[in-house]
Coordinates of C-alpha atoms in Angstrom, one line a residue:
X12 CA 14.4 -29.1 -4.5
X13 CA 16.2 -25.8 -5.3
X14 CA 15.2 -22.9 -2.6
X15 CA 12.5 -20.8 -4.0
X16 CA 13.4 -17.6 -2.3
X17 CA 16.7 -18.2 -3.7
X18 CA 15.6 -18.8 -7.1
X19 CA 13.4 -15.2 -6.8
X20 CA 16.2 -12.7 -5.6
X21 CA 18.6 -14.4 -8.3
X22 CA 16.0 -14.0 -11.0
X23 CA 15.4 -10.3 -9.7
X24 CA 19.0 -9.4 -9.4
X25 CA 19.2 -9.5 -13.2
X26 CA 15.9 -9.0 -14.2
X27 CA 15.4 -5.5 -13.3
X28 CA 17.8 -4.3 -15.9
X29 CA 16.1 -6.5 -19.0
X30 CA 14.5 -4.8 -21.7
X31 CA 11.1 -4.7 -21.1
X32 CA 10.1 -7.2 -24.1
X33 CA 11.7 -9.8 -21.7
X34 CA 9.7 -8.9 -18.6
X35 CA 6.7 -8.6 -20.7
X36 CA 7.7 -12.6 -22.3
X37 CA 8.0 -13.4 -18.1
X38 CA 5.2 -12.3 -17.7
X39 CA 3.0 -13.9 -20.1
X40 CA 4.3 -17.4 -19.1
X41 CA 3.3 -16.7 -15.3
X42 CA -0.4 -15.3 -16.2
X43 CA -1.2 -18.3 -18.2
X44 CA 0.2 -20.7 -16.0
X45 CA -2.6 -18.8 -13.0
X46 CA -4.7 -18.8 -15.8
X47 CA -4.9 -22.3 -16.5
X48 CA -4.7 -23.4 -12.4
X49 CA -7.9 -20.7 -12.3
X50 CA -9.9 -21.8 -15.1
X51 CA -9.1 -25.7 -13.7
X52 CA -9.2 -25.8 -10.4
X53 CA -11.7 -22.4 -9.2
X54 CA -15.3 -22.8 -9.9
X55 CA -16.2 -18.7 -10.3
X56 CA -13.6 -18.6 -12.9
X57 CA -15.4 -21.0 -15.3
X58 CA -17.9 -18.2 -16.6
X59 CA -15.0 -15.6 -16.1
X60 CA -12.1 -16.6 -17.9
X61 CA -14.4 -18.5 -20.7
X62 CA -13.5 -15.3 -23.4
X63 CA -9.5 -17.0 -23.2
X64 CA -10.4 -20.8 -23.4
X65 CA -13.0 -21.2 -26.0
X66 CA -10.7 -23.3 -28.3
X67 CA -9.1 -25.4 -26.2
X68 CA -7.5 -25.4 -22.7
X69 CA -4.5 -23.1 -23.2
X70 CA -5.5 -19.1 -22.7
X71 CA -5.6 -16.5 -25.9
X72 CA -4.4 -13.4 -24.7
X73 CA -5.2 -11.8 -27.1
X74 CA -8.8 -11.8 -25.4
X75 CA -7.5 -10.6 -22.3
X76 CA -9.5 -7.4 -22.3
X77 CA -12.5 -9.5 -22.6
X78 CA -12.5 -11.0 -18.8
X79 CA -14.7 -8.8 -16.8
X80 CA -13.1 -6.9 -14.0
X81 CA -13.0 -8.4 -10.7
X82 CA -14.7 -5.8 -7.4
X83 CA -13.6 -6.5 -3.9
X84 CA -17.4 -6.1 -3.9
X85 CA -17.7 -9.6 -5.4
X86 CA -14.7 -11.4 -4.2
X87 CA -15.6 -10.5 -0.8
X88 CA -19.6 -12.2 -1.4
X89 CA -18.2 -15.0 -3.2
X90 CA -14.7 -15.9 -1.6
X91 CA -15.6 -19.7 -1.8
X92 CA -15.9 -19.8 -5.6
X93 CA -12.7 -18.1 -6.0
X94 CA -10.8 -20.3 -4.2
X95 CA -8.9 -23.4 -5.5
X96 CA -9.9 -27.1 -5.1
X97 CA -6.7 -28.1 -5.5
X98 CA -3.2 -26.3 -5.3
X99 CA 0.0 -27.5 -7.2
X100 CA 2.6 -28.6 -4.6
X101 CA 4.9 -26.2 -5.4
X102 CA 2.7 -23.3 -4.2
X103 CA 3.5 -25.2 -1.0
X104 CA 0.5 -24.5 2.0
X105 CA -2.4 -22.3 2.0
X106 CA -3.0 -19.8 4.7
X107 CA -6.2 -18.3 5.4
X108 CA -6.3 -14.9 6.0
X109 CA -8.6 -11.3 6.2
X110 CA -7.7 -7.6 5.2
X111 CA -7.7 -4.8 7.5
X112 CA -11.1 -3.7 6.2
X113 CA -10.2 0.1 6.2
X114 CA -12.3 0.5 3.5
X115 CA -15.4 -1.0 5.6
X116 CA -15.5 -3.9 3.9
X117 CA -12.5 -7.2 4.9
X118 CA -12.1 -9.6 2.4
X119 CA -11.5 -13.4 3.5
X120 CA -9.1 -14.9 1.4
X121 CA -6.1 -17.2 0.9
X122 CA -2.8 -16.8 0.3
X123 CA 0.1 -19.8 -1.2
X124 CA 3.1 -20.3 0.7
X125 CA 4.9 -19.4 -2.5
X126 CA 3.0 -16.0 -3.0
X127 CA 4.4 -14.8 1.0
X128 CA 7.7 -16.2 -0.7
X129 CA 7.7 -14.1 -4.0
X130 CA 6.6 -11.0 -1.3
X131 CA 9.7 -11.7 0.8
X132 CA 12.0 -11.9 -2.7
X133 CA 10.6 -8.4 -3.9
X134 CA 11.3 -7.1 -0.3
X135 CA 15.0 -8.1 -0.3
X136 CA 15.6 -6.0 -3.7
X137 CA 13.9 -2.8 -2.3
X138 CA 16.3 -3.1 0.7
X139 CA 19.2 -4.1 -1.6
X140 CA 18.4 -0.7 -3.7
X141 CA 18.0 1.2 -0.7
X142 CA 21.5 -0.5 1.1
X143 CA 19.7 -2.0 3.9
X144 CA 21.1 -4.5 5.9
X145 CA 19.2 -7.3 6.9
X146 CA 21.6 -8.7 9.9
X147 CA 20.9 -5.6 11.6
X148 CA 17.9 -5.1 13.7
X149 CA 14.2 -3.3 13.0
X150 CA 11.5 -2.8 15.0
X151 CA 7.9 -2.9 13.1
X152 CA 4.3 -2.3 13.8
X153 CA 2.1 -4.6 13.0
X154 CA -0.8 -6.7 14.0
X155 CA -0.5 -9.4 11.4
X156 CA 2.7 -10.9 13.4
X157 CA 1.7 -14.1 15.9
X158 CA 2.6 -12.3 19.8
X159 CA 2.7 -8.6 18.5
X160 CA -0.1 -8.0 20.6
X161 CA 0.9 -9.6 23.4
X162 CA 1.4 -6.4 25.4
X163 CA 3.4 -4.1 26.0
X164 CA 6.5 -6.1 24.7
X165 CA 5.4 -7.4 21.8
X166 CA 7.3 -10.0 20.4
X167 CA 11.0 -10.9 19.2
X168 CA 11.9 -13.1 16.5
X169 CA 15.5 -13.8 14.5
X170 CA 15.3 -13.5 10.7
X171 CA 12.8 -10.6 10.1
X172 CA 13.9 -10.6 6.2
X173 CA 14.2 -14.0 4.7
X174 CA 17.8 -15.2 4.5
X175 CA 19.0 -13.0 6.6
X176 CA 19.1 -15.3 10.1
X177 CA 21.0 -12.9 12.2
X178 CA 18.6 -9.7 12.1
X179 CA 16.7 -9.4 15.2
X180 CA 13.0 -8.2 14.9
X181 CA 10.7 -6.7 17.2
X182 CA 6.5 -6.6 16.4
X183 CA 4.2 -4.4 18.5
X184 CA 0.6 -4.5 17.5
X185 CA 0.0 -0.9 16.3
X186 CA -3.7 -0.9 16.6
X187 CA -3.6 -1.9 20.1
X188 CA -1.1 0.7 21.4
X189 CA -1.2 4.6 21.1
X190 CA 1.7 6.9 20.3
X191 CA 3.0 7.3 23.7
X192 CA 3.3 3.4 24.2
X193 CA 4.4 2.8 20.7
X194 CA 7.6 6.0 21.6
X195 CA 7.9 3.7 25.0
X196 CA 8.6 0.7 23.2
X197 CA 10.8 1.9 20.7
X198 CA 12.8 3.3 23.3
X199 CA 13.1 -0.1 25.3
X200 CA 14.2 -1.7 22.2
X201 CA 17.3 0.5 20.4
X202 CA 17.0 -0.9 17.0
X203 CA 18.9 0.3 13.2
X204 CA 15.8 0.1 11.3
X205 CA 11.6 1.0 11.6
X206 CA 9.0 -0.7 9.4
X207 CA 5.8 1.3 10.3
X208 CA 2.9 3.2 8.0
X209 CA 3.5 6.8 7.7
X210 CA 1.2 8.4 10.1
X211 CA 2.5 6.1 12.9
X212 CA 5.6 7.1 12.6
X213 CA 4.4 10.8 12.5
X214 CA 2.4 9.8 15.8
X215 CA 5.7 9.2 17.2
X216 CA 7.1 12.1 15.6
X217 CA 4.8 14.4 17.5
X218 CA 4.6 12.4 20.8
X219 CA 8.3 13.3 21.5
X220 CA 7.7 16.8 20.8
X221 CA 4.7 17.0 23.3
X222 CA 7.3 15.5 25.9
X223 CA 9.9 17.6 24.6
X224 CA 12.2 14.2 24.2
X225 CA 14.1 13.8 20.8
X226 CA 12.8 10.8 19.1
X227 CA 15.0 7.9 18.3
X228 CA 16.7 8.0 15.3
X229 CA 16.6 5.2 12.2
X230 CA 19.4 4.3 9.4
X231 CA 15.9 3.5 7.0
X232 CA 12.2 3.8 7.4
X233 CA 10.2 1.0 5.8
X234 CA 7.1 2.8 4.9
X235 CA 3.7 1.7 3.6
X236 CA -0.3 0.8 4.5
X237 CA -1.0 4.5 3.6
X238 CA -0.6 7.4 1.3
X239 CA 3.1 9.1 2.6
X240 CA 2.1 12.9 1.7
X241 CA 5.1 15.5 1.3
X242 CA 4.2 17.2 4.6
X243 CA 5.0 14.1 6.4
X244 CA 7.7 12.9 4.3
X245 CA 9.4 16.2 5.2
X246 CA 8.5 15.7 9.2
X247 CA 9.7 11.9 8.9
X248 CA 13.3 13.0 7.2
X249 CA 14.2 15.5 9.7
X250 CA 13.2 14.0 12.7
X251 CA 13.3 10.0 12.3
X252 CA 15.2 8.8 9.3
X253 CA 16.7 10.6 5.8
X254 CA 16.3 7.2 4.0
X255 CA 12.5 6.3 3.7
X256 CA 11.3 3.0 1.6
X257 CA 7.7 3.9 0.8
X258 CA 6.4 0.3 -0.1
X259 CA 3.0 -0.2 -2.3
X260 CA 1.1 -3.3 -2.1
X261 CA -2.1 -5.3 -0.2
X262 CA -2.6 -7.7 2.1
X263 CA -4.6 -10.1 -0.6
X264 CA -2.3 -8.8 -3.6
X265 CA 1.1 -8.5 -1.5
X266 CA 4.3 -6.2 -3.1
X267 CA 3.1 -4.2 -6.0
X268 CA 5.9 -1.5 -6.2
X269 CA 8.7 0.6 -4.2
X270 CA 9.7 3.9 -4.6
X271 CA 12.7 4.9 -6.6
X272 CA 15.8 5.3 -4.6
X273 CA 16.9 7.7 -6.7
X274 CA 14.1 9.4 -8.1
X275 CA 10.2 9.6 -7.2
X276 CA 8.7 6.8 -9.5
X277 CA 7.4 3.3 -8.2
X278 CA 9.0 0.3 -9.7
X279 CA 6.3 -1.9 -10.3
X280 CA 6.9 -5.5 -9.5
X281 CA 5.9 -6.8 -12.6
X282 CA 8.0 -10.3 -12.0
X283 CA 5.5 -11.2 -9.6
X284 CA 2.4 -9.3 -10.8
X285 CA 0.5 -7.6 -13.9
X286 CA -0.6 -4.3 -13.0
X287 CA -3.3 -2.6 -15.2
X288 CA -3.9 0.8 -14.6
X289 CA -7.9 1.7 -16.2
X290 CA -10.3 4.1 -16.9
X291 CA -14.0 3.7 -16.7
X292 CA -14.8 2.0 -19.5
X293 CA -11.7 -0.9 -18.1
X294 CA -9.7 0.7 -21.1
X295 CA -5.8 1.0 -20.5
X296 CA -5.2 4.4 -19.6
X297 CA -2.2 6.4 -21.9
X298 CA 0.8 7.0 -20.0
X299 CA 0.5 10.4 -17.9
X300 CA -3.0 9.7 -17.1
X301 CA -4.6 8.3 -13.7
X302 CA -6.7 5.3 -13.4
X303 CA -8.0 2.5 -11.5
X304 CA -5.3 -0.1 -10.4
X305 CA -6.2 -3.6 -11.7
X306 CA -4.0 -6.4 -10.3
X307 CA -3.5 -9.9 -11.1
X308 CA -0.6 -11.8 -8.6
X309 CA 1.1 -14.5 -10.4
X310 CA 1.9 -17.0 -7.3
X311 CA -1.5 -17.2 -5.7
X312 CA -2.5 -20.4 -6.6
X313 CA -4.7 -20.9 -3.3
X314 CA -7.1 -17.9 -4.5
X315 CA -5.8 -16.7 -7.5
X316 CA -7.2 -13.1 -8.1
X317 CA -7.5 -12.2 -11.6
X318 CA -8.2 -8.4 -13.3
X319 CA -9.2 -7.7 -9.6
X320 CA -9.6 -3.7 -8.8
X321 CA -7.9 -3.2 -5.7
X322 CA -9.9 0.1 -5.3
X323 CA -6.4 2.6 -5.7
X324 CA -6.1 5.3 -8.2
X325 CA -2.8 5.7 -9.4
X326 CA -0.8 7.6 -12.7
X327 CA 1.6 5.6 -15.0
X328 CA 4.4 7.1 -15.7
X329 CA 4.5 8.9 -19.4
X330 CA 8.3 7.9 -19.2
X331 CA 10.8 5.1 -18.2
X332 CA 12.7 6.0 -14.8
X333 CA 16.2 7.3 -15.7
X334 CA 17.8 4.8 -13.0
X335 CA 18.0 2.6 -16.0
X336 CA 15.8 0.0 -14.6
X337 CA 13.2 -1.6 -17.0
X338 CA 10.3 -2.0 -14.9
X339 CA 7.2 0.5 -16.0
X340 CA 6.5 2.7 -13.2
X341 CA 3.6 4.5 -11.1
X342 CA 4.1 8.6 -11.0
X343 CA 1.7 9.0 -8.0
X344 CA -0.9 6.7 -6.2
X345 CA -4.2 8.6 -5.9
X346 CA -5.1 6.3 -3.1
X347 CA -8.5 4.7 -2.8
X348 CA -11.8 6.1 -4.1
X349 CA -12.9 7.1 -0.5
X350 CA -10.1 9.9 -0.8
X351 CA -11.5 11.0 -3.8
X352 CA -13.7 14.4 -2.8
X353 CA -16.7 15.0 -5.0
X354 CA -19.0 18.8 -5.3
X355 CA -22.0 19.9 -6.7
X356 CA -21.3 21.5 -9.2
X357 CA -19.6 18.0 -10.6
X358 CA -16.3 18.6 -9.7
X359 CA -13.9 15.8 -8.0
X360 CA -10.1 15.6 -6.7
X361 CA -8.1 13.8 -4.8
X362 CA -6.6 16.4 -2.2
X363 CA -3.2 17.6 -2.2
X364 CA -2.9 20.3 0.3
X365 CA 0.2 22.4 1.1
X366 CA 0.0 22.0 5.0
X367 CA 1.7 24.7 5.7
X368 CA -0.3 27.4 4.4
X369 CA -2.9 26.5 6.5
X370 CA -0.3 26.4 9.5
X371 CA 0.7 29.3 9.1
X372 CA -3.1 30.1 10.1
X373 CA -2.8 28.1 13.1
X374 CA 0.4 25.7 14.1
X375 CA -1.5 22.2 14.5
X376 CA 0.2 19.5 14.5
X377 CA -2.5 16.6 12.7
X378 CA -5.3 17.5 11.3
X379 CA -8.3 15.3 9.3
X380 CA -10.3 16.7 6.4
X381 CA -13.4 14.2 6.4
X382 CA -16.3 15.1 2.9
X383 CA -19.6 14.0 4.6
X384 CA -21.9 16.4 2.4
X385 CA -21.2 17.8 -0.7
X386 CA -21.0 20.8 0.4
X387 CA -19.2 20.5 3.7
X388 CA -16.5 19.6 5.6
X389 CA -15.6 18.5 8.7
X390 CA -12.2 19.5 10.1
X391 CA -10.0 17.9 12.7
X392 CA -7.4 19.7 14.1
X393 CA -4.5 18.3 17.0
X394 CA -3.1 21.4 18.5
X395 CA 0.2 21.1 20.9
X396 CA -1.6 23.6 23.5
X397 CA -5.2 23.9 23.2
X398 CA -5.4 27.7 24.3
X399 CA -4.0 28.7 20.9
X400 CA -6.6 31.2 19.4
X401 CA -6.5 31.8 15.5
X402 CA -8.7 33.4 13.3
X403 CA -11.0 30.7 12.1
X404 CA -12.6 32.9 9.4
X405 CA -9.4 33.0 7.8
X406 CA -8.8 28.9 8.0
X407 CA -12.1 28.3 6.7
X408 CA -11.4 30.7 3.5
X409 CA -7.9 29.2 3.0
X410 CA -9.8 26.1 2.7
X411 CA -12.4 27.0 0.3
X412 CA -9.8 28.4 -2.1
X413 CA -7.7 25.6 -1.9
X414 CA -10.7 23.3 -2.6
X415 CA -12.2 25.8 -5.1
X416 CA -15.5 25.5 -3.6
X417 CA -17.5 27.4 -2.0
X418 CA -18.4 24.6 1.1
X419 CA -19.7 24.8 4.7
X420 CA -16.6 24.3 6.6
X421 CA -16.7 22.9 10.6
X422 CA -13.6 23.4 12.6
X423 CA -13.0 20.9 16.0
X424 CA -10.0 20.8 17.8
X425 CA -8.9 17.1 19.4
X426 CA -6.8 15.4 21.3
X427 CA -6.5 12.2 19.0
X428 CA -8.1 11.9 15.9
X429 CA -9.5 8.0 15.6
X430 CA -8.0 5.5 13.3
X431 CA -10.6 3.3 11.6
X432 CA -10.7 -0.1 12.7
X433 CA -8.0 -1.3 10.5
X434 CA -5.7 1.1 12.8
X435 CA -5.1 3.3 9.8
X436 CA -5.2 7.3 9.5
X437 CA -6.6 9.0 6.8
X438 CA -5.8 12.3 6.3
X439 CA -8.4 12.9 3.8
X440 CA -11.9 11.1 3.5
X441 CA -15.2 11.4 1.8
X442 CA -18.3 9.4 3.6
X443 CA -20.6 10.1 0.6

């Protein structure tokens, strides 16, 4: 039997400069081939997918709009129902699994062999775009790896791409360690690449500058697990690594997209997934306009997710990427709804603050907005000495004008700001 990984970066080698009415002809054949495994073998999608197989048992697409939206809400209660009774062989094993459950609520689920396969395929082109190479070593953070969190070494293991048997990698669990062991670990183990999420490797960032220690230095970051906002982007390129790979995708979904290496669009993977992007009424949106992110993974036959809302906002782009490859594109993800800050007066944004206006106020080095009322907010700030004095008048105004809101404003200065349990930052958060 031919090598499936194989077959998948072959296929994606030429497939990301076809015209798109040849991706789109892909990517019917692989959703009704889920389809049909879902509406076989999965008892909740019997009543679900029943709009696409009222004539017989092969799907009308034409209906597609009609199959109700999937919440994490619901796949979480009924993760039973959604998953298969019986998987084709060539989805090879099934792995049982749970999300992170940073947005309070982890979802049990399973994932085919051939899905971690298709992930590992879409990873070797982002690293091929971006001229990584895989026999080289990286050190990641991760707590998803068997032994990362077997402290304070972690674990070593050849191969850390697919195909690629003479990379070394290095896994230390990130939720288990803070900064100062993560810099510590790093340091023991000299390594050409880092996979971490953004605000760990801004953790690290900072923790060198408290000892007054340069930080180690990376031929490529491998970014994703969080929004990378320009502030830290900008921190992360002059301190740790020019090249940054800022990955989208989900533990239950896997790869969605990867940033451009030449401009700021995300490819979509749409070989190995269709992405909707909706507005309220599950409508597509036009390009330009933001959404809710809809995804449906083509090689999990174990739990195949269909139409499920991954709970991120993002913007398609209004134009193909000028690279020249034919893959539609993400402008900007939102992030999740939690991120989304609503007011009183009915009024709602996602924030996207210049940081350093506000540090010009006061030099912090972190900081957490957090929306608990409507009208106020909480505000975390990490300082590198604690005796600093500002004007906090003048901080709380900056932030009312950039919010356009007149809001009760709270001011607390830390040490560490918490990651939720999921070992994730968030630099902006609403509780209501």
């Amino acid at each position: 039997m031919s090598d499936p990984f194989l077959q998948f970066t072959q296929m994606l080698a030429r497939s990301q400069w076809w015209e798109p009415a040849r991706i789109e002809a892909l990517q019917r054949k692989a959703l009704q081939r889920i389809l049909i495994h879902a509406w076989q073998q999965t008892p909740a999608y019997r009543e679900r997918l029943a709009p696409l197989f009222s004539v017989d048992d092969q799907p009308d697409l034409s209906r597609w709009s009609d199959v109700p939206v999937l919440t994490r809400q619901e796949a979480q209660a009924r993760a039973d129902e959604f998953y298969a009774r019986q998987v084709p062989d060539q989805a090879g094993e099934s792995f049982e699994q749970q999300t992170s459950g940073s947005t309070g609520m982890p979802l049990r689920h399973r994932t085919s062999a051939l899905q971690r396969v298709a992930n590992q395929a879409a990873a070797a082109r982002s690293l091929d775009w971006y001229k990584v190479d895989p026999d080289k070593s990286c050190a990641h953070f991760s707590a998803t790896v068997p032994g990362a969190s077997d402290l304070p070494d972690g674990t070593t293991q050849q191969e850390w791409q697919r195909g690629s048997p003479k990379g070394t990698g290095y896994w230390l669990d990130h939720k288990l360690t803070d900064s100062a062991q993560k810099l510590a670990w790093l340091r023991r183990n000299p390594t050409n690449y880092l996979g971490a999420s953004p605000n760990t490797a801004l953790g690290i960032v900072l923790e060198a500058q408290n000892t007054q220690s340069e930080p180690p230095h990376y031929e490529a970051l491998m970014l994703g697990g969080e929004m990378l906002t320009p502030h830290t982007e900008t921190i992360l390129r002059a301190c740790l690594s020019e090249i940054l790979i800022n990955n989208y995708g989900s533990e239950e979904c896997g790869r969605m997209a990867v940033c451009c290496p030449e401009y700021k669009n995300f490819h979509l993977h749409e070989e190995f997934c269709l992405i909707e992007v909706l507005d309220g009424e599950n409508s597509a949106v036009q390009p330009g306009q933001t959404g809710r992110v809809v995804v449906t993974p083509f090689y999990n036959f174990a739990m195949p997710l269909i139409r499920y809302a991954i709970g991120d906002y993002a913007t398609l782009s209004a134009e193909s990427c000028s690279c020249g490859r034919s893959s539609r594109t993400l402008s900007k993800i939102m992030g999740r709804e939690r991120h989304l800050f609503r007011f009183g007066n009915g009024t709602s944004f996602w924030p996207s603050l210049r940081i350093e206006e506000f540090q010009a106020i006061v030099p912090f080095q972190q900081w957490q907005i957090v929306q608990d009322r409507e009208d106020h907010l909480s505000i975390s700030l990490i300082l590198p000495d604690t005796d600093i004095s500002f004007d906090r008048n003048a901080f709380r105004m900056a932030i009312c004008d950039a919010f356009r809101q007149q809001v009760d404003v709270d001011i607390t200065l830390v040490c560490d700001i918490p990651r939720d349990s999921s070992g994730k930052f968030e630099e902006f958060k609403s509780t209501l």
